XYZ file of C-alpha atoms in Angstrom:
376
model
C -18.920 -24.269 -60.151
C -18.329 -20.608 -60.018
C -15.462 -19.090 -61.990
C -13.459 -17.814 -58.958
C -13.686 -21.316 -57.433
C -12.602 -23.105 -60.473
C -9.746 -20.528 -60.930
C -8.660 -21.094 -57.141
C -8.671 -24.862 -57.686
C -6.567 -24.485 -60.901
C -4.067 -22.488 -59.161
C -3.850 -24.959 -56.146
C -3.289 -27.701 -58.659
C -0.455 -25.770 -60.396
C 1.018 -25.110 -57.224
C 0.953 -28.703 -56.124
C 2.585 -29.610 -59.362
C 5.245 -27.381 -58.488
C 5.626 -28.560 -54.647
C 7.766 -26.839 -52.040
C 9.953 -24.797 -54.755
C 9.081 -21.306 -55.381
C 7.680 -20.392 -58.634
C 10.439 -19.386 -61.067
C 9.659 -15.968 -62.570
C 9.214 -15.673 -66.386
C 11.226 -13.296 -68.242
C 11.023 -12.239 -71.861
C 13.301 -15.135 -73.168
C 11.200 -17.643 -71.415
C 7.717 -16.027 -72.420
C 9.195 -15.928 -76.156
C 10.185 -19.717 -76.035
C 6.523 -20.675 -75.188
C 5.668 -19.579 -78.805
C 8.096 -21.879 -79.965
C 6.391 -25.099 -79.233
C 2.695 -23.854 -78.476
C 1.417 -27.779 -78.773
C 3.596 -29.325 -75.998
C 1.506 -30.347 -73.114
C 4.540 -31.062 -70.936
C 5.947 -27.334 -71.406
C 2.522 -25.643 -71.018
C 2.097 -27.433 -67.628
C 5.712 -26.725 -66.488
C 5.717 -22.871 -67.372
C 2.055 -22.793 -66.126
C 3.136 -23.954 -62.532
C 6.241 -21.790 -62.749
C 8.743 -25.044 -62.406
C 12.372 -24.336 -62.977
C 13.076 -26.753 -66.098
C 16.856 -26.121 -65.987
C 17.003 -27.472 -62.387
C 14.920 -30.519 -63.374
C 16.884 -31.315 -66.534
C 20.354 -30.971 -64.460
C 18.808 -33.114 -61.738
C 17.711 -35.797 -64.079
C 21.016 -35.636 -65.914
C 20.131 -34.175 -69.002
C 21.538 -30.351 -68.703
C 21.000 -28.090 -71.617
C 24.105 -25.886 -72.660
C 21.902 -22.632 -72.819
C 22.984 -19.144 -72.009
C 25.568 -16.786 -73.655
C 29.334 -16.895 -72.881
C 30.828 -14.038 -71.033
C 32.293 -12.793 -74.226
C 29.187 -12.613 -76.199
C 27.424 -10.904 -73.281
C 30.261 -8.354 -73.090
C 30.052 -7.793 -76.919
C 26.259 -7.111 -76.495
C 26.556 -4.844 -73.663
C 29.155 -2.879 -75.758
C 26.998 -2.694 -78.859
C 23.918 -1.471 -76.925
C 26.056 1.111 -75.319
C 27.336 2.234 -78.539
C 23.740 2.363 -80.131
C 22.319 4.422 -76.978
C 25.487 6.677 -76.636
C 24.739 10.460 -76.415
C 20.946 10.191 -75.492
C 20.481 7.407 -78.389
C 21.828 9.724 -81.190
C 22.866 6.792 -83.244
C 19.263 5.151 -82.659
C 17.534 8.351 -83.597
C 19.680 8.507 -86.828
C 18.390 5.058 -87.926
C 14.676 5.745 -86.694
C 14.440 8.933 -88.857
C 15.468 6.805 -91.845
C 13.628 3.720 -90.959
C 10.484 5.249 -89.866
C 10.738 8.596 -91.954
C 10.840 10.808 -88.832
C 10.420 14.400 -89.763
C 12.117 15.681 -86.520
C 15.518 16.302 -86.084
C 15.748 15.270 -82.510
C 13.382 13.567 -79.780
C 13.184 13.629 -75.843
C 15.048 11.012 -73.991
C 13.689 9.195 -70.875
C 15.941 6.963 -68.931
C 13.445 4.914 -67.019
C 16.186 2.493 -65.393
C 17.456 5.593 -63.248
C 14.316 5.851 -61.225
C 14.939 2.719 -59.145
C 13.596 -0.925 -59.673
C 10.558 -0.364 -57.100
C 9.186 2.608 -58.853
C 10.156 1.790 -62.454
C 6.829 -0.014 -63.467
C 4.922 2.788 -61.930
C 6.929 5.299 -63.787
C 6.599 3.425 -66.781
C 2.960 3.689 -66.500
C 2.896 7.294 -66.060
C 5.294 8.143 -68.837
C 3.358 6.244 -71.540
C -0.032 7.211 -70.340
C 1.038 10.835 -70.732
C 2.490 10.282 -74.153
C -0.611 8.321 -75.248
C -2.962 10.997 -74.062
C -0.998 13.978 -75.278
C -0.140 12.520 -78.796
C 2.442 15.211 -79.513
C 4.191 15.596 -82.890
C 7.429 15.149 -81.143
C 8.870 11.922 -80.342
C 10.083 10.459 -77.238
C 12.502 7.577 -76.411
C 12.111 5.604 -73.342
C 15.070 3.505 -72.274
C 14.708 0.305 -70.422
C 10.929 0.705 -69.179
C 9.570 -2.017 -66.933
C 6.514 -3.836 -68.478
C 4.507 -6.518 -66.920
C 2.739 -9.694 -68.319
C 0.283 -12.178 -66.530
C 1.511 -15.747 -67.027
C -0.818 -18.208 -65.749
C -1.545 -16.144 -62.587
C 1.945 -14.769 -61.946
C 3.348 -11.398 -63.141
C 6.294 -11.397 -65.182
C 8.350 -8.094 -65.292
C 9.936 -7.485 -68.639
C 12.308 -5.012 -69.505
C 12.631 -4.072 -73.363
C 15.738 -2.289 -74.560
C 13.768 0.695 -76.002
C 10.246 1.838 -76.636
C 10.419 4.448 -79.206
C 7.572 6.970 -79.291
C 6.244 7.606 -82.590
C 4.875 10.555 -84.295
C 0.930 10.713 -83.734
C 0.883 8.624 -80.737
C 2.626 5.491 -82.382
C 4.677 3.523 -80.424
C 7.441 1.124 -81.586
C 9.651 -1.500 -79.846
C 13.285 -1.294 -80.343
C 15.256 -4.650 -79.922
C 19.023 -4.532 -79.818
C 20.969 -7.550 -80.882
C 24.537 -8.398 -81.276
C 24.485 -10.961 -84.116
C 25.594 -9.527 -87.238
C 23.781 -8.743 -90.655
C 26.189 -9.882 -93.432
C 25.294 -8.687 -96.757
C 21.983 -7.740 -95.718
C 21.336 -11.154 -94.183
C 21.272 -12.535 -90.934
C 21.013 -16.053 -89.250
C 17.153 -16.755 -89.592
C 17.066 -18.712 -86.458
C 18.465 -15.674 -84.485
C 16.037 -13.347 -86.138
C 13.076 -15.750 -85.283
C 14.202 -15.715 -81.859
C 14.484 -11.902 -81.502
C 11.000 -11.454 -83.177
C 9.396 -13.956 -80.574
C 11.164 -11.818 -77.801
C 9.936 -8.636 -79.359
C 6.309 -9.911 -79.690
C 6.481 -10.382 -76.176
C 7.247 -6.716 -75.501
C 4.743 -5.409 -78.144
C 1.954 -7.788 -76.351
C 2.853 -6.438 -72.757
C 2.915 -2.682 -74.103
C -0.468 -3.234 -75.641
C -1.752 -4.652 -72.758
C -0.481 -1.920 -70.829
C -2.066 0.717 -73.040
C -5.418 -1.223 -72.758
C -5.427 -1.014 -69.076
C -4.761 2.777 -69.156
C -7.935 3.179 -71.291
C -6.000 3.768 -74.764
C -6.235 1.951 -78.188
C -3.882 -0.960 -78.091
C -3.222 -0.510 -81.756
C -1.108 2.370 -80.912
C 1.740 0.097 -80.511
C 3.055 -1.016 -83.919
C 3.249 -4.718 -84.876
C 6.473 -3.842 -86.625
C 9.486 -3.718 -84.422
C 12.750 -2.008 -84.970
C 15.708 -4.731 -84.976
C 19.027 -3.303 -84.293
C 22.172 -5.327 -85.261
C 25.752 -4.686 -86.267
C 26.210 -4.631 -89.999
C 28.947 -6.937 -91.501
C 31.965 -7.320 -89.507
C 32.116 -3.745 -88.019
C 30.090 -2.378 -85.055
C 28.471 0.147 -87.197
C 24.345 -0.572 -86.371
C 21.851 -1.263 -88.967
C 17.991 -1.000 -88.459
C 15.175 -3.102 -89.841
C 11.504 -3.509 -89.339
C 10.359 -6.933 -88.494
C 6.499 -7.681 -88.463
C 5.731 -9.969 -85.438
C 1.927 -10.251 -85.967
C 2.452 -14.152 -86.485
C 4.361 -14.635 -83.213
C 2.028 -12.215 -81.399
C -0.866 -14.586 -82.515
C 0.945 -17.958 -81.470
C 1.957 -16.189 -78.240
C -1.573 -15.298 -77.269
C -2.812 -18.739 -77.976
C 0.025 -20.250 -75.649
C -0.869 -17.573 -72.737
C -4.351 -18.406 -73.107
C -3.819 -22.158 -72.888
C -1.714 -21.521 -69.972
C -4.521 -19.896 -67.966
C -7.022 -22.341 -69.199
C -5.026 -25.691 -68.383
C -8.290 -27.394 -66.836
C -8.596 -29.948 -69.719
C -4.753 -30.892 -69.232
C -4.727 -31.159 -65.641
C -7.852 -33.405 -65.525
C -5.710 -35.966 -67.427
C -3.148 -36.138 -64.751
C -3.298 -38.292 -61.574
C -4.228 -36.310 -58.551
C -1.114 -36.942 -56.702
C 1.176 -36.217 -59.459
C 3.828 -33.529 -58.764
C 7.153 -32.444 -60.291
C 8.078 -31.193 -56.799
C 12.084 -31.273 -56.875
C 12.030 -31.477 -53.120
C 14.987 -29.231 -52.342
C 17.117 -30.082 -49.144
C 18.892 -27.620 -46.754
C 21.628 -26.856 -49.515
C 18.834 -26.011 -52.008
C 19.719 -28.863 -54.338
C 16.939 -31.339 -55.319
C 16.378 -34.543 -53.227
C 13.751 -36.120 -55.220
C 14.771 -39.485 -56.733
C 15.700 -39.246 -60.434
C 13.696 -42.030 -61.767
C 10.626 -40.846 -59.688
C 10.760 -37.162 -61.397
C 11.612 -39.001 -64.786
C 8.278 -40.984 -64.287
C 6.165 -37.928 -63.179
C 7.355 -35.918 -66.272
C 6.347 -38.666 -68.797
C 2.633 -38.427 -67.412
C 2.938 -35.088 -69.370
C 2.794 -35.655 -73.221
C 5.854 -33.874 -74.862
C 5.690 -32.672 -78.346
C 9.473 -33.130 -79.244
C 10.927 -31.940 -82.289
C 14.564 -30.958 -83.399
C 13.559 -27.136 -82.973
C 13.388 -28.097 -79.047
C 17.156 -27.956 -78.923
C 17.406 -24.220 -79.155
C 14.220 -23.351 -77.006
C 13.824 -25.660 -73.983
C 15.755 -26.639 -71.037
C 14.277 -29.917 -71.015
C 15.359 -30.743 -74.795
C 18.001 -33.529 -73.967
C 15.385 -35.423 -71.661
C 12.753 -35.080 -74.273
C 14.872 -36.260 -77.045
C 16.119 -39.206 -75.089
C 12.642 -40.280 -74.434
C 11.539 -39.802 -78.075
C 14.468 -42.082 -79.112
C 13.680 -44.819 -76.460
C 10.091 -44.605 -78.159
C 11.598 -45.279 -81.465
C 11.041 -41.993 -82.668
C 14.640 -41.273 -83.935
C 13.429 -39.720 -87.236
C 11.264 -36.925 -86.084
C 10.511 -34.105 -88.482
C 11.065 -30.462 -87.698
C 7.973 -28.798 -86.141
C 7.169 -26.577 -89.269
C 7.257 -29.461 -91.565
C 5.202 -31.353 -88.932
C 2.489 -28.846 -88.752
C 2.514 -28.416 -92.551
C 1.670 -31.977 -92.822
C -0.995 -32.115 -90.510
C 0.658 -33.696 -87.703
C 2.678 -36.368 -89.325
C 5.552 -36.593 -86.958
C 8.404 -38.695 -88.497
C 9.853 -39.437 -91.895
C 8.812 -42.960 -91.402
C 5.197 -42.139 -91.118
C 5.265 -39.598 -94.037
C 6.923 -42.189 -96.233
C 4.095 -44.936 -95.131
C 1.651 -42.415 -96.098
C 3.242 -41.664 -99.360
C 3.630 -45.266 -100.661
C 0.393 -46.486 -99.057
C 1.667 -49.056 -96.707
C 0.404 -46.727 -93.742
C -3.420 -45.948 -93.348
C -3.899 -42.263 -92.477
C -5.253 -41.518 -89.139
C -8.357 -39.570 -88.796
C -7.924 -35.991 -90.383
C -4.845 -37.028 -92.416
C -6.609 -38.239 -95.355
C -5.889 -35.091 -97.279
C -2.343 -34.917 -96.400
C -1.942 -38.606 -97.177
C -3.521 -38.047 -100.755
C -1.028 -35.324 -101.423
C 1.973 -37.390 -100.233
C 0.766 -40.103 -102.512
C 0.694 -37.650 -105.431
C 4.197 -36.359 -104.347
C 5.254 -39.756 -104.365
C 3.881 -40.740 -107.746
C 5.338 -37.735 -109.288
C 8.754 -38.508 -107.743
C 8.891 -41.996 -109.414
C 7.799 -40.402 -112.855
C 10.666 -38.097 -112.730
C 12.995 -41.075 -111.879
C 11.653 -43.233 -114.684
């Protein structure tokens, strides 16, 4: 079968999974969440088909309380306005200190003022010119519009700022309103910001590559700007997002080659919500739940902060007896051992290791032996 024909059938199958509902566009937060659980077949299929997971969760009776409060949104907007005041003067101060810029001032382009339909084309032209000229003077690009292909659909992304560095070097600047207290920030918040910034780095590198430039001109170190302590004074930190980008690339590749996952599903399977005239789903709840269970989930406690279907998948895991699931990082480090009971069984020898778990089982047995020795 030719590549084009296979791709066409692939897209048709994803469209059939989505049904009559229009595809939900991906934003940076949604794309970043893909990297939070790269091994989940259910999420890969739902996101690949552009299915509205929030609408599905609400229809199933398991809504997830995501989204910022109006107060948090207002606080975030005020902090961003402070950082960008007077042509990003405060941001430039931090960039000079953080990146050792030997320039007193830089040019400033507010791409947002061009108009939505022209922003992407204008962004391409500005970035192309900056990469070609490689001037020693820097330029700040405020709210450029980038794109990224997600399973055949174009996602439009809007980073806070792209800072054009000396020598043709670009940095993504991500402005967040969570505080840095005594030099420390909430690790989960930083991890989320890093995943989101990695999406922008990947999109900007893709743009440069399309324009014929070296994608490595975009730094893998992003500038994270947050309020310091309990004041609104901003502080900037460099965050390395290479790990997040590697995970994101793998997941995006997985979403564009879902053939193996699709082959394991019944031909008539669909996650269609069947909206009525009022736009609300009309599909029987039990029928939709059964359809979703045909796609294997990889639920872990981490899902509670990253996926709209987290409560549905948690309930499913509990019904299957998995009430002691390990966190995803621990699970991955233990070679796929999913629960506390499984880990303890391998450690005390009451459970035989599955194929590929022999080394992990040996390490767990050694750890259990050392634990007993310490207690005696």
